[in-house]
Tab-separated table of C-alpha atoms in Angstrom:
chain	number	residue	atom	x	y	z
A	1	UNK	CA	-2.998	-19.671	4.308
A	2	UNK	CA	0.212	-18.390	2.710
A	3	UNK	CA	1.660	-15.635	4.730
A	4	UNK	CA	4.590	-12.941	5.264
A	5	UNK	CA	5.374	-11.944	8.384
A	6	UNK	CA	8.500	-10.067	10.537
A	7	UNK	CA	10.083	-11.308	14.020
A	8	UNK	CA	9.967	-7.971	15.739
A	9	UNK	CA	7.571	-5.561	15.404
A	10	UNK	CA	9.728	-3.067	16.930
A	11	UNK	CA	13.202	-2.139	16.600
A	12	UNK	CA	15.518	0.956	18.515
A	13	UNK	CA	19.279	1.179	17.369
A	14	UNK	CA	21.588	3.738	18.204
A	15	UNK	CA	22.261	6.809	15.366
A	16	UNK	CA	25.357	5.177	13.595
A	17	UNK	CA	24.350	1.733	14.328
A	18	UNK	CA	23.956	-0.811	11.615
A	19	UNK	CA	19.731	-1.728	11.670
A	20	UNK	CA	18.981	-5.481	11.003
A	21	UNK	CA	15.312	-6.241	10.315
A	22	UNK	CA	13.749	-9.887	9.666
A	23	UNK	CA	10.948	-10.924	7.775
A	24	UNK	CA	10.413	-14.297	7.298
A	25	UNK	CA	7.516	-16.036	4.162
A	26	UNK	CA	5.753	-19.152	4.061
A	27	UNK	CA	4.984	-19.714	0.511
A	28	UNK	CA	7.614	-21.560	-0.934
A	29	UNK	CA	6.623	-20.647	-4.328
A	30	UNK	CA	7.158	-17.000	-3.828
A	31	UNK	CA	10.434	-15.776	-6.275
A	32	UNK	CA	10.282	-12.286	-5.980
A	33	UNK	CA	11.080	-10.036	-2.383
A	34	UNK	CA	10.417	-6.529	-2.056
A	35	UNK	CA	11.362	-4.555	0.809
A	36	UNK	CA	9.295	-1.198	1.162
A	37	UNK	CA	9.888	2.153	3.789
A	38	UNK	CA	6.936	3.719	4.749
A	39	UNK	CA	6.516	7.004	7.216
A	40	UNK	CA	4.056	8.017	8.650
A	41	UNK	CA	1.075	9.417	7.122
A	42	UNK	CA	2.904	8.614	3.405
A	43	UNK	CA	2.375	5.644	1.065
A	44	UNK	CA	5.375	2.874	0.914
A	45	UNK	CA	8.518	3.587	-0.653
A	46	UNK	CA	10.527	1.191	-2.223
A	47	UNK	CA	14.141	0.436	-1.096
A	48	UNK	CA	15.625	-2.827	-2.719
A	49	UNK	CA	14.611	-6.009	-3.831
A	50	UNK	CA	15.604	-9.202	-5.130
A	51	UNK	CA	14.579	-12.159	-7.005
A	52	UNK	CA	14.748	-15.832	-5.503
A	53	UNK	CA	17.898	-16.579	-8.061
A	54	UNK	CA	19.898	-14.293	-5.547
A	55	UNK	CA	20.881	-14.701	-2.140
A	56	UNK	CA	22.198	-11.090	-1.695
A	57	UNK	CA	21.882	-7.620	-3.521
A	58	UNK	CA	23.077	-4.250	-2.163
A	59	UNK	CA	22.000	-0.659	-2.331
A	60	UNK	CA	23.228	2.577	-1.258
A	61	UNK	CA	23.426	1.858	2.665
A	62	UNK	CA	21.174	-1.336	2.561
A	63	UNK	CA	21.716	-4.895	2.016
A	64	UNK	CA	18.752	-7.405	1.480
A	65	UNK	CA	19.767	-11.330	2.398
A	66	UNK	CA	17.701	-14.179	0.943
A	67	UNK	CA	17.814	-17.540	2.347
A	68	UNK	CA	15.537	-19.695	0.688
A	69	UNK	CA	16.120	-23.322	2.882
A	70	UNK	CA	14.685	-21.137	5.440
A	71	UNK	CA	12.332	-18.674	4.168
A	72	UNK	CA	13.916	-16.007	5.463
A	73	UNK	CA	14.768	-12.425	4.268
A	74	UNK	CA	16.778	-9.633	5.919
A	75	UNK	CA	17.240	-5.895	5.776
A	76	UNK	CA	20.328	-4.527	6.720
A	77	UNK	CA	21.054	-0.841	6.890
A	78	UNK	CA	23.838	0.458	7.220
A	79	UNK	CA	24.859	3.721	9.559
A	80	UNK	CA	21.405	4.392	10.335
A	81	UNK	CA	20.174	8.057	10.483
A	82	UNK	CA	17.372	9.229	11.959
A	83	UNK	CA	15.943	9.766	8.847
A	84	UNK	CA	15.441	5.982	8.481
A	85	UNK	CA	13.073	5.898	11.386
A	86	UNK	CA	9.546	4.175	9.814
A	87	UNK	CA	8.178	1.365	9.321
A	88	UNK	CA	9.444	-1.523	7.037
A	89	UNK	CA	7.671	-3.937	5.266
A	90	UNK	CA	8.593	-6.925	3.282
A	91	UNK	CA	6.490	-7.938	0.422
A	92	UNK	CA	6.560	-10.873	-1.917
A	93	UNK	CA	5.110	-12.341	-5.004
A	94	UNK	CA	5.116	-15.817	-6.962
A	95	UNK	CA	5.749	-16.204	-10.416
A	96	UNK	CA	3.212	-14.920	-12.807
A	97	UNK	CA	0.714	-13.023	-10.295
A	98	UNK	CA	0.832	-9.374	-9.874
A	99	UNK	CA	-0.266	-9.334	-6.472
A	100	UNK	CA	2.232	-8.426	-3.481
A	101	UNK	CA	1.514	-9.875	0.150
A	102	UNK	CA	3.086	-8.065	2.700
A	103	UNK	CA	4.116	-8.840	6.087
A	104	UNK	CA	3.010	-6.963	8.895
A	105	UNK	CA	5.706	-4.437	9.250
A	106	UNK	CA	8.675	-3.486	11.814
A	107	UNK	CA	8.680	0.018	13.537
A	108	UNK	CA	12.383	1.272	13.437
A	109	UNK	CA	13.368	3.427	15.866
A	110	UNK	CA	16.504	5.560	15.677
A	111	UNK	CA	17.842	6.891	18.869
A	112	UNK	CA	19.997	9.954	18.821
B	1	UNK	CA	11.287	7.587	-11.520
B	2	UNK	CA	8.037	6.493	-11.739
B	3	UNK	CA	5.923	9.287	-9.679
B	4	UNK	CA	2.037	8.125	-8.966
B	5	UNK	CA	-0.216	10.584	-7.170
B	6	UNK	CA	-3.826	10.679	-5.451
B	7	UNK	CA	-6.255	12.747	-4.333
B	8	UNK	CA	-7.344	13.965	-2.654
B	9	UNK	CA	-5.015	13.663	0.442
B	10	UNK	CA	-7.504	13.066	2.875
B	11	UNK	CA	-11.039	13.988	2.939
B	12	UNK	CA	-13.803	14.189	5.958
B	13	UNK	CA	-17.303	13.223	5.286
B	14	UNK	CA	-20.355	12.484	6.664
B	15	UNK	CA	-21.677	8.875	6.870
B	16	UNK	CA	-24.330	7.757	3.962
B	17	UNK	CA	-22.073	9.965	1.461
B	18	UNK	CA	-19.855	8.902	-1.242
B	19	UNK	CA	-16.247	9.661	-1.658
B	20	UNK	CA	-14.606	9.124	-4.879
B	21	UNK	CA	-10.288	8.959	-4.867
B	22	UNK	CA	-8.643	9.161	-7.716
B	23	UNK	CA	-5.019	7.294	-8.556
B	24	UNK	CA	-2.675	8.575	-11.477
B	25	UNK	CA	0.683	7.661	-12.479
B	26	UNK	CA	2.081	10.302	-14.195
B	27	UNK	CA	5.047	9.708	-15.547
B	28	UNK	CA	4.444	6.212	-16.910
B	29	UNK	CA	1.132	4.012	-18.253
B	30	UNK	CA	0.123	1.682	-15.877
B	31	UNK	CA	-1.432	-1.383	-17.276
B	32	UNK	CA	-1.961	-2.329	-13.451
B	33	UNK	CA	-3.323	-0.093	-10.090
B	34	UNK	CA	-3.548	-1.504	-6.848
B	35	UNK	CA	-5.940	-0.545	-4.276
B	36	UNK	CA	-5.165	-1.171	-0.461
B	37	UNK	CA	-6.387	-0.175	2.768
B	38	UNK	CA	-4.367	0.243	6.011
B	39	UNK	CA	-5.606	0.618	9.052
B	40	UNK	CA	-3.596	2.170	12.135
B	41	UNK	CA	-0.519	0.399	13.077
B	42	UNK	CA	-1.688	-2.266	10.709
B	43	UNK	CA	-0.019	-3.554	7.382
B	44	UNK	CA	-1.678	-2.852	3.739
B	45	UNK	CA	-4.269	-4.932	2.656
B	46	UNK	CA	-5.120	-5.860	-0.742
B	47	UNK	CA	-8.463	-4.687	-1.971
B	48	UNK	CA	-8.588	-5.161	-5.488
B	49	UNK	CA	-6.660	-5.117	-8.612
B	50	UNK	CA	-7.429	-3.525	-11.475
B	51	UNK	CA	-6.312	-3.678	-14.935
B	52	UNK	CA	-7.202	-0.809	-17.766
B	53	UNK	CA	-10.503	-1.488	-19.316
B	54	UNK	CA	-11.471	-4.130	-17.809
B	55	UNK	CA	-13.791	-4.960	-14.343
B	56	UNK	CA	-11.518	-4.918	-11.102
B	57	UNK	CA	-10.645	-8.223	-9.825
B	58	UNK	CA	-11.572	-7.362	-5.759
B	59	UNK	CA	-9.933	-9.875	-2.854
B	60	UNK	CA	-12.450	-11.825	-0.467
B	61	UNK	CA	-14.408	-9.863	2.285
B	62	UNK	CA	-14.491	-6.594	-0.406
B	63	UNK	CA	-17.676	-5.835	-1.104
B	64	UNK	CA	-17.695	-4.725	-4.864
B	65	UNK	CA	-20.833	-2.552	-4.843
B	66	UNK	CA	-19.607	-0.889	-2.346
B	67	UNK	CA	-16.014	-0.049	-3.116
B	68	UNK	CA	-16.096	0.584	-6.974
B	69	UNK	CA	-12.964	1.149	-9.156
B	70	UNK	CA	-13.182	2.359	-12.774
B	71	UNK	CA	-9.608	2.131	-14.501
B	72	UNK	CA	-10.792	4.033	-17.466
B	73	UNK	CA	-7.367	4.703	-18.768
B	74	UNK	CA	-3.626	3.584	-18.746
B	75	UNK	CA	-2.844	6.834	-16.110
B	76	UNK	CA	-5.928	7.199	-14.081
B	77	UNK	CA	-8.042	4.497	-11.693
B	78	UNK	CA	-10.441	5.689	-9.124
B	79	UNK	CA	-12.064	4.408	-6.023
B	80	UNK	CA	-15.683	5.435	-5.298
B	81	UNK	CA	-16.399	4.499	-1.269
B	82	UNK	CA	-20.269	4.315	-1.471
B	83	UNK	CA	-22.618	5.205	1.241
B	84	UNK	CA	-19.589	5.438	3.417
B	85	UNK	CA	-19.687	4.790	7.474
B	86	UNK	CA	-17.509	4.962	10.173
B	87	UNK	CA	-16.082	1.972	9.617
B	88	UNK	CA	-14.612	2.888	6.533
B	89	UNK	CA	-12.508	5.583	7.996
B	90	UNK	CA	-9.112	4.316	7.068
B	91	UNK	CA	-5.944	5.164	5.018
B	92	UNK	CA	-6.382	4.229	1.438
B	93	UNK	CA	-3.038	3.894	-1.002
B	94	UNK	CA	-3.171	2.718	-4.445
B	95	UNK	CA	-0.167	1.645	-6.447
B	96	UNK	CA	0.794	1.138	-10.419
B	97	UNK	CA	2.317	-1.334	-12.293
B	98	UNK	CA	3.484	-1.423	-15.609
B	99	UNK	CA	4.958	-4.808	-16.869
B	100	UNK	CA	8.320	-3.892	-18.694
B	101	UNK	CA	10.406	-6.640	-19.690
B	102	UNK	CA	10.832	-8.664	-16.324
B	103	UNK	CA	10.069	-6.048	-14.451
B	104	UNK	CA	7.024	-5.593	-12.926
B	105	UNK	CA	7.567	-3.087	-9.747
B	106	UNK	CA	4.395	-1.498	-7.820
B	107	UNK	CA	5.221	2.412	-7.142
B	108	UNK	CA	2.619	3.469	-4.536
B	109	UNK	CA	1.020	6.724	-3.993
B	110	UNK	CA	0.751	8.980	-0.902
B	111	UNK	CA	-2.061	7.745	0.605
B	112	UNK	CA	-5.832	9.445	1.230
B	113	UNK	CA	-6.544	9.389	4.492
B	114	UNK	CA	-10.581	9.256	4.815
B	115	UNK	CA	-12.614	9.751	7.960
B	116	UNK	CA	-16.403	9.259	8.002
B	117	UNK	CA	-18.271	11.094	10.848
């Protein structure tokens, strides 16, 4: 069936480092990206997303990149600080439905 | 923003009882809450969606007797866990929607941790 899923599952970058993670979709149909932080022992949070019209939107310290020949979508994060060590997980939905599938998440390690 | 809580944060029981967690968003009305469950080092899974006043729509594999949701009001849905076993120790997070304009973003809540002895 349709699916999400990420490259890595696991990720270390330096403190100061710039943090890339993947995620790449399968449903073509899908025109809405989510990208979502969750720690441990907490419920997601939501970071940035963007809709399938865009191939790039940026946040405070983040960047997410959309390319839609290759059902692909990217994270970037800028400076990371150890604070941003969790997991991420990408999420998408198609046009009308409400329901988000998410991908199976990337563990991002910051090293001090 | 949008704040949506649950409780209770986690809760131990013993197997054969029932374990009701509730889901509230409270700064907003929710025409939507979203039940998942995530198991260690795993991603969220959709259980079922529910809209206010109306039966939960559940995904395939949920059993519906068994995992009931009553979304009795546009800042309040709750999950009842029925005759709960081991098995059904996991991490349960809900989330709420409310369609405004084109937007239509799920804000999740903490998380209740359950463990079934």
């Amino acid at each position: 069936g349709e699916s999400v899923g990420l490259h890595l599952p696991t990720l270390s970058v330096q403190e100061g480092d710039n943090s890339i993670i993947n995620c790449a979709y399968s449903n073509s149909a899908s025109d809405y990206f989510i990208w979502y932080k969750q720690e441990s022992g907490k419920g997601p949070q939501f970071i940035i997303d963007i809709r399938s019209n865009m191939d790039k939107r940026q946040g405070q310290r983040v960047t997410v990149l959309l390319n839609k020949t290759v059902k692909h979508l990217s994270l970037q994060i800028a400076a990371t600080q150890p604070g941003d060590s969790a997991v991420y997980f990408c999420a998408e939905k198609s046009g009308s439905a409400r329901q988000l599938t998410f991908g199976s998440g990337t563990q991002l390690t910051v090293l001090p | 923003g949008a704040v949506v809580s649950q409780h209770p944060s986690w809760v131990i029981c013993k197997s054969g009882t029932s374990v009701k967690i509730e889901c509230r968003s409270l700064d907003f009305q929710a025409t939507t809450m979203f039940w998942y469950r995530q198991f260690p080092k795993q991603s969220l899974m959709l259980m079922a969606t529910s809209n206010e006043g109306s039966k939960a729509t559940y995904e395939q594999g949920v059993e519906k007797d068994k995992f009931l949701i009553n979304h009795a009001s546009l800042t309040l849905s709750t999950l009842t866990v029925t005759s709960a076993h081991p098995e059904d120790s996991s991490f349960y997070i809900c989330s709420a929607s409310s369609l405004s304009g084109s937007t239509d973003t799920q804000y999740f809540g903490p998380g209740t941790r359950l463990t079934v002895l």
